[in-house]
Structure formats: structure tokens, C-alpha cells
Amino acid sequence: MIGAIFSLWYLIHGLKKIYNTSTKATIKNKVFLIGVAISIFVPALMFSLPTDLFSNIFAFLMIGWVIIVPILYVFGIFMVSQIRKLRELLKINKEKAELEAREREAVLNSIRAGKLPKIENTIQINLLEKEQLHFITRATLSKITKRNGRKYITKEGRGDFWVSNKRVGFKHPASSFDIKYSKILSCDTYDTDDGLIIYKSGREKPYIFSIMQDNDIANVILSVYLNSD
């Protein structure tokens, strides 16, 4: 019995050393080492015990303990490795988000300074002479309707929202239009961060857009032209 306990202590101590020193050991290798420990310890325990009832019960409990502890040990190793991976992933995502935020702020500052982006006419707009596109994105056009004395926002359709150096427009098979900057009374965010509302001279109801992405860039470009002398 004493020999079995000593062999158990020796094997656990040895496995601990292997685990601490072999940083490249995989979980599979650790499971194999634990299996070796069990295969050596269990026979040693069985041969060292007498055959009376108390010893058999004790042996049963010890064998159960020997089986459960390695399982918990392997599970613990697995969970630690997963937690480490999760921490690394969260760290990478945080660093990526911070980098993207810095890059976006740099782009916005560049636009505010007058360095506007130039993009290709990928949606086949009939451009005016010396007209340059700065921004294109998918957007949903909505309008304000009144029923029973209350105002409602009704979606009209999804299309391409675009901004150039001369005007802003919306391309949709059913309702395409454009507005020159000289006709825009005001432009501001609406309701949510992706909402944009434009009031046009001579039109009572405003144009409301829900822009799919880069709403802040569209806003800054529009503000550059609307606030210019």
C-alpha cells in the first residue's frame, strides 16, 4: 500500500515536471502520459492491498479517484488553453478596432482638410462636366407620411447613395434623383448614427437615408461642400 502511494506521488511529481518544462507538449501527449501513470499505478495499488472487504472498498475509491483526477486534470488543461486563446483573440480584436478607429479618424481629418477621396463611377451615373465622385454606398430611402394626425417614416426602397463635388444623389430603378449643393437647405444625422436627413429648397418633405456603412464619411464630405464659401 505504501509502495502504491509512493509510486502515485512519484508519477504525479514527474508529470508535473514534464508539464512545466515541456511547453510545446500537446494535450494529446499529456493524456498519453496520464494514461501511462494510471497503467502503472493501478496494478501497484491492487497488488499492495489485502483482500478483506474494507481494503476492497478503499481500493475501489482509490481507483475511482485515480480515474477522475486525470480527467479533471486534462479538462483543466483544455480549459486553460481555450481561455488563453480567447484572451489572445480578444486582445487582437481590441487592437484591430483601435487601429481601425485611428485610421478612420485620420481619413476624416484628411477630408476636413480638403483632401477628398476620388472613386470610380461604378454605378454608371451620368456625371456632369468636371464632376468627381467621392462616395458611394448602399442606402435605404424613406419618407415622412401623415396618418390620423401622426407622422410615420415609410421606407421607399434601397439603392445607391452617392456624393460628388457638385451634388448628392440616390440611384434606384424606381426613384433616382440628385440634388445640387446650392439647393440643399440643411443636412444632418437623423434618429440613429446611420441616418441622414436632407432638406431641399422648394420641397416640404425631407429626404431620409439609412446609410449602410461609412455614414460619418458621407457627413464630413457633405459638410465640406455645404460649409464652403
Coordinates of N, CA and C in Angstrom, one line a residue:
M1 N 0.8 -1.2 0.0 CA 0.0 0.0 0.0 C 0.9 1.3 0.0
I2 N 1.9 1.2 0.9 CA 2.8 2.4 1.0 C 3.5 2.6 -0.4
G3 N 3.9 1.4 -1.0 CA 4.6 1.5 -2.3 C 3.7 2.1 -3.3
A4 N 2.4 1.7 -3.3 CA 1.5 2.3 -4.3 C 1.3 3.8 -4.2
I5 N 1.2 4.2 -2.9 CA 1.0 5.6 -2.7 C 2.3 6.4 -3.1
F6 N 3.5 5.8 -2.7 CA 4.7 6.4 -3.1 C 4.8 6.5 -4.7
S7 N 4.4 5.4 -5.3 CA 4.5 5.4 -6.8 C 3.6 6.5 -7.4
L8 N 2.4 6.6 -6.8 CA 1.5 7.7 -7.2 C 2.1 9.1 -7.1
W9 N 2.7 9.3 -5.9 CA 3.3 10.6 -5.7 C 4.4 10.8 -6.7
Y10 N 5.2 9.8 -6.9 CA 6.3 9.9 -7.8 C 5.9 10.2 -9.2
L11 N 4.8 9.5 -9.7 CA 4.3 9.8 -11.0 C 3.7 11.1 -11.2
I12 N 2.9 11.6 -10.2 CA 2.3 12.9 -10.3 C 3.4 14.0 -10.3
H13 N 4.4 13.8 -9.4 CA 5.5 14.7 -9.3 C 6.3 14.8 -10.7
G14 N 6.5 13.6 -11.3 CA 7.1 13.5 -12.6 C 6.3 14.2 -13.7
L15 N 5.0 13.9 -13.7 CA 4.2 14.5 -14.7 C 4.1 16.1 -14.6
K16 N 4.2 16.5 -13.3 CA 4.2 18.0 -13.1 C 5.4 18.6 -13.6
K17 N 6.5 17.9 -13.5 CA 7.8 18.4 -14.0 C 7.8 18.5 -15.5
I18 N 7.2 17.4 -16.1 CA 7.2 17.3 -17.6 C 6.3 18.4 -18.1
Y19 N 5.1 18.6 -17.4 CA 4.2 19.7 -17.9 C 4.8 21.1 -17.8
N20 N 5.6 21.3 -16.7 CA 6.1 22.6 -16.5 C 7.3 22.9 -17.4
T21 N 8.0 21.9 -17.8 CA 9.2 22.1 -18.6 C 9.0 21.9 -20.1
S22 N 8.0 21.1 -20.5 CA 7.7 20.8 -21.9 C 6.6 21.7 -22.3
T23 N 6.9 23.0 -22.7 CA 5.8 23.9 -23.0 C 5.2 23.6 -24.3
K24 N 5.9 22.8 -25.2 CA 5.3 22.5 -26.5 C 4.5 21.2 -26.5
A25 N 4.4 20.6 -25.4 CA 3.6 19.3 -25.3 C 2.2 19.6 -25.6
T26 N 1.6 18.8 -26.4 CA 0.2 19.0 -26.7 C -0.7 18.3 -25.7
I27 N -2.0 18.5 -25.7 CA -2.9 17.9 -24.8 C -2.9 16.4 -25.1
K28 N -2.8 16.0 -26.3 CA -2.7 14.6 -26.6 C -1.6 13.9 -25.9
N29 N -0.4 14.5 -25.9 CA 0.8 13.9 -25.3 C 0.5 13.8 -23.8
K30 N -0.1 14.9 -23.2 CA -0.4 14.9 -21.8 C -1.3 13.8 -21.4
V31 N -2.3 13.5 -22.2 CA -3.3 12.4 -22.0 C -2.6 11.1 -22.0
F32 N -1.6 11.0 -22.9 CA -0.9 9.7 -23.0 C 0.0 9.5 -21.8
L33 N 0.6 10.6 -21.3 CA 1.4 10.4 -20.1 C 0.6 10.1 -18.9
I34 N -0.6 10.7 -18.8 CA -1.5 10.3 -17.7 C -2.0 8.9 -17.8
G35 N -2.2 8.4 -19.0 CA -2.6 7.0 -19.2 C -1.5 6.1 -18.7
V36 N -0.2 6.4 -19.0 CA 0.9 5.6 -18.6 C 0.9 5.6 -17.0
A37 N 0.7 6.7 -16.4 CA 0.7 6.8 -14.9 C -0.4 5.9 -14.4
I38 N -1.6 5.9 -15.0 CA -2.7 5.1 -14.4 C -2.3 3.6 -14.6
S39 N -1.8 3.2 -15.8 CA -1.5 1.8 -16.0 C -0.4 1.3 -15.1
I40 N 0.5 2.2 -14.6 CA 1.5 1.7 -13.6 C 1.0 1.7 -12.2
F41 N 0.2 2.8 -11.9 CA -0.2 2.9 -10.5 C -1.3 1.9 -10.1
V42 N -2.3 1.7 -11.0 CA -3.4 0.8 -10.6 C -2.9 -0.6 -10.2
P43 N -2.1 -1.3 -11.1 CA -1.6 -2.6 -10.7 C -0.8 -2.6 -9.4
A44 N 0.0 -1.5 -9.2 CA 0.8 -1.4 -8.0 C -0.2 -1.3 -6.8
L45 N -1.2 -0.6 -6.9 CA -2.2 -0.4 -5.8 C -2.9 -1.8 -5.5
M46 N -3.3 -2.5 -6.6 CA -4.0 -3.7 -6.4 C -3.2 -4.8 -5.7
F47 N -1.9 -4.9 -6.1 CA -1.0 -5.9 -5.5 C -0.6 -5.5 -4.1
S48 N -0.7 -4.3 -3.7 CA -0.3 -3.9 -2.4 C -1.4 -4.0 -1.4
L49 N -2.6 -4.2 -1.8 CA -3.8 -4.2 -0.8 C -4.1 -5.6 -0.4
P50 N -4.5 -5.8 0.9 CA -5.0 -7.1 1.3 C -6.4 -7.3 0.7
T51 N -7.0 -8.5 0.9 CA -8.2 -8.9 0.2 C -9.5 -8.7 1.1
D52 N -9.4 -8.1 2.2 CA -10.6 -8.0 3.0 C -11.5 -6.9 2.5
L53 N -12.8 -6.9 3.0 CA -13.8 -6.0 2.4 C -13.4 -4.5 2.5
F54 N -12.9 -4.1 3.6 CA -12.6 -2.7 3.8 C -11.5 -2.3 2.8
S55 N -10.5 -3.2 2.6 CA -9.5 -2.9 1.6 C -10.0 -2.8 0.2
N56 N -11.0 -3.7 -0.1 CA -11.6 -3.7 -1.4 C -12.4 -2.4 -1.7
I57 N -13.1 -1.9 -0.7 CA -13.8 -0.7 -0.8 C -12.9 0.5 -1.0
F58 N -11.8 0.4 -0.1 CA -10.8 1.5 -0.2 C -10.1 1.5 -1.6
A59 N -9.9 0.3 -2.1 CA -9.2 0.2 -3.4 C -10.2 0.7 -4.5
F60 N -11.5 0.4 -4.4 CA -12.4 0.9 -5.3 C -12.5 2.5 -5.3
L61 N -12.5 3.0 -4.1 CA -12.5 4.5 -4.0 C -11.2 5.1 -4.6
M62 N -10.1 4.5 -4.3 CA -8.8 4.9 -4.8 C -8.7 4.9 -6.4
I63 N -9.2 3.7 -6.9 CA -9.2 3.6 -8.4 C -10.1 4.7 -9.0
G64 N -11.3 4.9 -8.4 CA -12.2 6.0 -8.9 C -11.5 7.3 -8.8
W65 N -10.8 7.6 -7.7 CA -10.1 8.8 -7.6 C -9.0 9.0 -8.7
V66 N -8.3 7.9 -8.9 CA -7.2 7.9 -9.9 C -7.7 8.1 -11.3
I67 N -9.0 7.7 -11.6 CA -9.6 7.9 -12.9 C -10.1 9.3 -13.0
I68 N -10.8 9.8 -12.0 CA -11.4 11.1 -12.0 C -10.4 12.2 -12.1
V69 N -9.4 12.1 -11.2 CA -8.4 13.2 -11.2 C -7.7 13.5 -12.5
P70 N -7.2 12.5 -13.2 CA -6.7 12.8 -14.6 C -7.6 13.4 -15.5
I71 N -8.9 12.9 -15.5 CA -9.9 13.5 -16.4 C -10.1 15.0 -16.1
L72 N -10.2 15.3 -14.8 CA -10.3 16.7 -14.4 C -9.0 17.5 -14.8
Y73 N -7.9 16.8 -14.6 CA -6.6 17.5 -15.0 C -6.6 17.8 -16.5
V74 N -7.0 16.8 -17.3 CA -7.0 17.1 -18.8 C -8.0 18.1 -19.1
F75 N -9.2 18.1 -18.5 CA -10.2 19.1 -18.7 C -9.7 20.5 -18.3
G76 N -9.0 20.6 -17.2 CA -8.4 21.8 -16.8 C -7.4 22.4 -17.8
I77 N -6.5 21.5 -18.3 CA -5.5 21.9 -19.3 C -6.2 22.4 -20.5
F78 N -7.3 21.7 -20.9 CA -8.0 22.1 -22.1 C -8.7 23.5 -21.9
M79 N -9.3 23.7 -20.8 CA -10.0 25.0 -20.5 C -9.0 26.1 -20.4
V80 N -7.8 25.9 -19.8 CA -6.8 26.9 -19.7 C -6.3 27.3 -21.1
S81 N -6.1 26.3 -22.0 CA -5.7 26.6 -23.3 C -6.7 27.4 -24.1
Q82 N -8.0 27.1 -23.9 CA -9.1 27.8 -24.6 C -9.2 29.2 -24.0
I83 N -9.0 29.4 -22.7 CA -9.1 30.7 -22.2 C -7.9 31.6 -22.7
R84 N -6.7 31.0 -22.8 CA -5.6 31.7 -23.4 C -5.9 32.1 -24.8
K85 N -6.5 31.2 -25.6 CA -6.8 31.5 -27.0 C -7.8 32.7 -27.1
L86 N -8.8 32.6 -26.2 CA -9.8 33.6 -26.1 C -9.3 35.0 -25.8
R87 N -8.4 35.0 -24.8 CA -7.7 36.2 -24.4 C -6.9 36.8 -25.6
E88 N -6.2 36.0 -26.3 CA -5.4 36.4 -27.4 C -6.3 37.0 -28.5
L89 N -7.4 36.3 -28.7 CA -8.4 36.7 -29.7 C -9.0 38.1 -29.4
L90 N -9.4 38.2 -28.1 CA -9.9 39.5 -27.7 C -8.9 40.6 -27.7
K91 N -7.7 40.3 -27.4 CA -6.6 41.3 -27.5 C -6.4 41.7 -28.9
I92 N -6.4 40.7 -29.9 CA -6.2 41.1 -31.3 C -7.3 41.9 -31.8
N93 N -8.6 41.5 -31.4 CA -9.7 42.3 -31.9 C -9.7 43.7 -31.3
K94 N -9.3 43.8 -30.1 CA -9.3 45.2 -29.5 C -8.2 46.0 -30.2
E95 N -7.1 45.5 -30.4 CA -6.0 46.2 -31.1 C -6.4 46.5 -32.6
K96 N -7.1 45.6 -33.2 CA -7.6 45.8 -34.6 C -8.7 47.0 -34.6
A97 N -9.6 47.0 -33.6 CA -10.6 48.0 -33.5 C -10.0 49.4 -33.3
E98 N -9.0 49.4 -32.4 CA -8.3 50.7 -32.1 C -7.5 51.2 -33.3
L99 N -6.9 50.3 -34.1 CA -6.2 50.7 -35.3 C -7.2 51.2 -36.3
E100 N -8.3 50.5 -36.5 CA -9.3 51.0 -37.5 C -9.9 52.3 -37.1
A101 N -10.1 52.5 -35.8 CA -10.6 53.8 -35.3 C -9.6 54.9 -35.6
R102 N -8.3 54.7 -35.4 CA -7.3 55.7 -35.7 C -7.2 56.0 -37.2
E103 N -7.3 54.9 -38.0 CA -7.2 55.1 -39.4 C -8.4 55.9 -39.9
R104 N -9.6 55.6 -39.4 CA -10.8 56.3 -39.8 C -10.8 57.8 -39.4
E105 N -10.3 58.0 -38.2 CA -10.1 59.4 -37.8 C -9.2 60.2 -38.6
A106 N -8.1 59.5 -39.1 CA -7.1 60.1 -40.0 C -7.8 60.4 -41.3
V107 N -8.6 59.5 -41.8 CA -9.3 59.7 -43.1 C -10.3 60.9 -42.9
L108 N -11.0 61.0 -41.8 CA -11.9 62.1 -41.6 C -11.2 63.5 -41.5
N109 N -10.1 63.4 -40.8 CA -9.3 64.7 -40.7 C -8.7 65.1 -42.0
S110 N -8.4 64.1 -42.9 CA -7.9 64.4 -44.2 C -9.0 65.1 -45.1
I111 N -10.2 64.5 -44.9 CA -11.3 65.1 -45.7 C -11.6 66.5 -45.2
R112 N -11.6 66.7 -43.9 CA -11.9 68.1 -43.3 C -10.8 69.1 -43.8
A113 N -9.6 68.6 -44.1 CA -8.5 69.4 -44.6 C -8.6 69.7 -46.1
G114 N -9.6 69.1 -46.7 CA -9.8 69.3 -48.1 C -9.3 68.2 -49.1
K115 N -8.7 67.2 -48.5 CA -8.2 66.1 -49.3 C -9.3 65.0 -49.5
L116 N -10.2 65.2 -50.4 CA -11.4 64.3 -50.5 C -11.0 63.1 -51.4
P117 N -11.6 62.0 -51.1 CA -11.3 60.8 -51.9 C -11.9 60.8 -53.3
K118 N -11.2 60.2 -54.2 CA -11.7 60.1 -55.6 C -12.0 58.7 -55.9
I119 N -13.2 58.4 -56.4 CA -13.5 57.0 -56.6 C -14.1 56.8 -58.1
E120 N -14.1 55.6 -58.5 CA -14.6 55.3 -59.9 C -16.1 55.3 -59.9
N121 N -16.6 55.6 -61.1 CA -18.1 55.6 -61.3 C -18.6 54.2 -61.5
T122 N -18.7 53.4 -60.5 CA -19.0 52.0 -60.6 C -20.5 51.8 -60.8
I123 N -21.4 52.8 -60.5 CA -22.8 52.6 -60.6 C -23.4 53.3 -61.9
Q124 N -22.5 53.7 -62.8 CA -22.9 54.3 -64.0 C -23.8 55.5 -63.9
I125 N -23.4 56.5 -63.2 CA -24.1 57.8 -63.0 C -23.7 58.7 -64.2
N126 N -24.7 59.4 -64.7 CA -24.4 60.4 -65.8 C -23.8 61.6 -65.1
L127 N -22.5 61.6 -65.1 CA -21.8 62.7 -64.5 C -21.8 64.0 -65.3
L128 N -21.7 65.1 -64.6 CA -21.7 66.4 -65.2 C -20.2 66.7 -65.6
E129 N -20.0 67.8 -66.4 CA -18.7 68.1 -66.8 C -17.8 68.5 -65.5
K130 N -16.6 67.9 -65.5 CA -15.7 68.1 -64.4 C -16.3 67.6 -63.0
E131 N -17.2 66.7 -63.1 CA -17.7 66.2 -61.8 C -16.9 64.9 -61.4
Q132 N -16.6 64.9 -60.1 CA -15.8 63.8 -59.5 C -16.6 63.1 -58.3
L133 N -16.7 61.8 -58.4 CA -17.4 61.1 -57.3 C -16.4 61.0 -56.1
H134 N -17.0 61.1 -54.9 CA -16.2 61.0 -53.7 C -16.7 59.8 -52.8
F135 N -18.0 59.4 -53.0 CA -18.5 58.5 -52.1 C -19.7 57.7 -52.7
I136 N -19.7 56.4 -52.5 CA -20.9 55.6 -52.9 C -21.1 54.5 -51.9
T137 N -22.4 54.3 -51.5 CA -22.7 53.2 -50.6 C -24.2 52.8 -50.8
R138 N -24.5 51.7 -50.3 CA -25.9 51.3 -50.3 C -26.7 52.0 -49.2
A139 N -27.9 52.3 -49.5 CA -28.7 53.1 -48.5 C -30.2 52.8 -48.8
T140 N -31.0 53.1 -47.8 CA -32.5 52.9 -47.9 C -33.1 54.3 -47.8
L141 N -33.9 54.6 -48.8 CA -34.6 55.9 -48.8 C -36.0 55.8 -48.1
S142 N -36.3 56.8 -47.3 CA -37.5 56.8 -46.6 C -38.2 58.2 -46.7
K143 N -39.5 58.2 -46.4 CA -40.2 59.5 -46.5 C -41.1 59.6 -45.2
I144 N -41.5 60.8 -44.9 CA -42.4 61.1 -43.8 C -43.8 61.1 -44.4
T145 N -44.7 60.3 -43.8 CA -46.1 60.3 -44.2 C -47.0 60.6 -42.9
K146 N -48.1 61.2 -43.2 CA -49.1 61.5 -42.1 C -50.3 60.7 -42.2
R147 N -50.7 60.1 -41.0 CA -52.0 59.4 -40.9 C -52.6 59.7 -39.6
N148 N -53.8 60.1 -39.6 CA -54.6 60.4 -38.4 C -53.9 61.4 -37.5
G149 N -53.3 62.4 -38.2 CA -52.6 63.5 -37.5 C -51.2 63.1 -36.9
R150 N -50.7 61.9 -37.2 CA -49.4 61.5 -36.7 C -48.5 61.3 -37.9
K151 N -47.2 61.5 -37.6 CA -46.1 61.3 -38.6 C -45.5 59.9 -38.5
Y152 N -45.3 59.3 -39.7 CA -44.7 58.0 -39.8 C -43.5 58.0 -40.8
I153 N -42.5 57.2 -40.6 CA -41.4 57.0 -41.5 C -41.7 55.8 -42.3
T154 N -41.8 56.0 -43.6 CA -42.1 54.9 -44.6 C -41.0 54.6 -45.5
K155 N -40.5 53.4 -45.6 CA -39.4 53.1 -46.5 C -39.9 53.0 -47.9
E156 N -39.1 53.6 -48.8 CA -39.5 53.6 -50.2 C -38.6 52.6 -51.1
G157 N -37.4 52.3 -50.6 CA -36.6 51.4 -51.4 C -35.2 51.5 -51.1
R158 N -34.4 50.5 -51.5 CA -32.9 50.5 -51.3 C -32.2 50.7 -52.6
G159 N -31.2 51.6 -52.5 CA -30.4 51.9 -53.8 C -29.0 52.3 -53.4
D160 N -28.4 53.1 -54.3 CA -27.1 53.6 -54.2 C -27.1 55.1 -53.8
F161 N -26.5 55.4 -52.7 CA -26.4 56.8 -52.3 C -25.0 57.3 -52.7
W162 N -24.9 58.4 -53.3 CA -23.6 58.9 -53.8 C -23.4 60.4 -53.6
V163 N -22.2 60.7 -53.5 CA -21.8 62.1 -53.2 C -20.7 62.5 -54.2
S164 N -20.8 63.6 -54.8 CA -19.8 64.1 -55.7 C -19.4 65.5 -55.3
N165 N -18.5 66.2 -56.1 CA -18.1 67.5 -55.9 C -19.2 68.6 -56.3
K166 N -20.3 68.1 -56.9 CA -21.3 69.0 -57.4 C -22.7 68.8 -56.8
R167 N -22.9 67.5 -56.4 CA -24.3 67.2 -55.9 C -24.2 65.9 -55.1
V168 N -25.4 65.6 -54.6 CA -25.6 64.3 -53.9 C -26.8 63.6 -54.5
G169 N -26.8 62.3 -54.6 CA -27.9 61.7 -55.3 C -28.2 60.3 -54.8
F170 N -29.3 59.7 -55.3 CA -29.7 58.4 -55.0 C -30.2 57.7 -56.2
K171 N -29.6 56.5 -56.5 CA -29.9 55.8 -57.7 C -30.7 54.5 -57.3
H172 N -31.9 54.5 -57.9 CA -32.8 53.4 -57.7 C -33.7 53.2 -58.9
P173 N -33.9 51.9 -59.3 CA -34.7 51.7 -60.5 C -36.1 52.5 -60.5
A174 N -36.7 52.6 -59.4 CA -38.0 53.3 -59.4 C -37.9 54.8 -59.1
S175 N -36.9 55.2 -58.4 CA -36.9 56.7 -58.0 C -35.5 57.2 -57.8
S176 N -34.8 57.5 -58.9 CA -33.5 58.1 -58.9 C -33.6 59.6 -59.0
F177 N -32.7 60.3 -58.2 CA -32.7 61.7 -58.2 C -31.4 62.2 -57.8
D178 N -31.2 63.5 -57.9 CA -29.9 64.2 -57.4 C -30.3 65.6 -57.0
I179 N -29.5 66.1 -56.1 CA -29.7 67.4 -55.5 C -28.4 68.2 -55.6
K180 N -28.4 69.4 -56.2 CA -27.2 70.2 -56.3 C -27.0 70.8 -54.9
Y181 N -25.8 71.1 -54.6 CA -25.5 71.7 -53.2 C -26.1 73.0 -53.0
S182 N -26.3 73.8 -54.1 CA -27.0 75.1 -54.0 C -28.4 75.0 -53.6
K183 N -29.0 73.8 -53.8 CA -30.4 73.6 -53.4 C -30.6 72.9 -52.1
I184 N -29.6 72.6 -51.4 CA -29.7 71.9 -50.1 C -29.8 73.0 -49.0
L185 N -30.9 72.9 -48.2 CA -31.0 73.9 -47.1 C -30.3 73.5 -45.9
S186 N -30.4 72.2 -45.6 CA -29.7 71.6 -44.4 C -29.5 70.1 -44.6
C187 N -28.5 69.6 -43.8 CA -28.2 68.2 -43.9 C -27.7 67.8 -42.5
D188 N -28.2 66.7 -41.9 CA -27.9 66.4 -40.6 C -28.1 64.9 -40.4
T189 N -27.6 64.3 -39.2 CA -27.9 63.0 -38.9 C -29.3 62.9 -38.4
Y190 N -29.9 61.7 -38.6 CA -31.3 61.5 -38.2 C -31.5 60.2 -37.4
D191 N -32.2 60.4 -36.3 CA -32.6 59.3 -35.5 C -31.5 58.4 -35.0
T192 N -30.8 57.7 -35.8 CA -29.7 56.9 -35.4 C -28.4 57.3 -36.1
D193 N -27.3 56.7 -35.8 CA -26.0 57.0 -36.3 C -25.9 56.9 -37.8
D194 N -26.7 55.9 -38.4 CA -26.6 55.7 -39.8 C -27.7 56.5 -40.6
G195 N -28.5 57.3 -39.9 CA -29.5 58.1 -40.6 C -29.0 59.4 -41.0
L196 N -29.5 59.9 -42.2 CA -29.1 61.2 -42.8 C -30.3 61.8 -43.3
I197 N -30.6 63.1 -43.0 CA -31.8 63.8 -43.4 C -31.4 65.0 -44.2
I198 N -31.9 65.2 -45.4 CA -31.5 66.3 -46.2 C -32.8 67.1 -46.6
Y199 N -32.8 68.4 -46.3 CA -33.9 69.3 -46.7 C -33.5 70.0 -48.0
K200 N -34.4 70.0 -49.0 CA -34.1 70.6 -50.3 C -35.0 71.9 -50.4
S201 N -34.4 72.9 -51.0 CA -35.2 74.1 -51.3 C -36.4 73.8 -52.2
G202 N -37.5 74.3 -51.9 CA -38.7 74.1 -52.7 C -39.4 72.8 -52.4
R203 N -39.0 72.0 -51.5 CA -39.6 70.7 -51.2 C -39.9 70.7 -49.7
E204 N -41.2 70.4 -49.3 CA -41.6 70.4 -47.9 C -41.0 69.3 -47.2
K205 N -41.2 68.1 -47.7 CA -40.7 66.9 -47.0 C -39.3 66.6 -47.3
P206 N -38.5 66.2 -46.3 CA -37.1 65.9 -46.5 C -36.8 64.6 -47.0
Y207 N -35.6 64.4 -47.5 CA -35.1 63.1 -47.9 C -34.5 62.4 -46.7
I208 N -34.8 61.2 -46.4 CA -34.3 60.5 -45.3 C -33.6 59.2 -45.8
F209 N -32.3 59.1 -45.4 CA -31.5 58.0 -45.9 C -31.0 57.2 -44.6
S210 N -31.1 55.9 -44.8 CA -30.4 55.0 -43.8 C -29.2 54.4 -44.5
I211 N -28.0 54.9 -44.2 CA -26.8 54.5 -45.0 C -26.2 53.2 -44.4
M212 N -25.9 52.3 -45.2 CA -25.4 51.0 -44.8 C -24.1 51.1 -44.1
Q213 N -23.1 51.9 -44.5 CA -21.8 52.0 -43.9 C -21.2 53.3 -44.2
D214 N -20.2 53.7 -43.3 CA -19.4 54.9 -43.5 C -20.3 56.2 -43.5
N215 N -21.3 56.3 -42.7 CA -22.2 57.4 -42.7 C -21.4 58.7 -42.2
D216 N -20.4 58.5 -41.4 CA -19.6 59.6 -40.9 C -18.8 60.2 -42.0
I217 N -18.3 59.4 -42.9 CA -17.5 59.9 -44.0 C -18.4 60.7 -45.0
A218 N -19.6 60.2 -45.2 CA -20.6 61.0 -46.1 C -20.9 62.3 -45.4
N219 N -21.1 62.3 -44.1 CA -21.5 63.6 -43.4 C -20.3 64.6 -43.6
V220 N -19.1 64.1 -43.4 CA -18.0 65.1 -43.4 C -17.8 65.6 -44.8
I221 N -17.9 64.8 -45.9 CA -17.8 65.3 -47.2 C -18.9 66.3 -47.5
L222 N -20.1 66.0 -47.1 CA -21.2 67.0 -47.4 C -21.0 68.3 -46.6
S223 N -20.5 68.2 -45.4 CA -20.2 69.4 -44.6 C -19.1 70.3 -45.3
V224 N -18.2 69.6 -45.9 CA -17.1 70.4 -46.6 C -17.7 71.2 -47.7
Y225 N -18.6 70.7 -48.5 CA -19.2 71.4 -49.6 C -20.3 72.4 -49.1
L226 N -21.1 72.0 -48.2 CA -22.2 72.9 -47.7 C -21.7 74.0 -46.9
N227 N -20.5 73.9 -46.3 CA -20.0 75.0 -45.4 C -18.9 75.8 -46.2
S228 N -18.6 75.5 -47.4 CA -17.6 76.2 -48.2 C -18.3 77.5 -48.7
D229 N -17.4 78.5 -48.8 CA -17.9 79.8 -49.3 C -18.3 79.8 -50.8

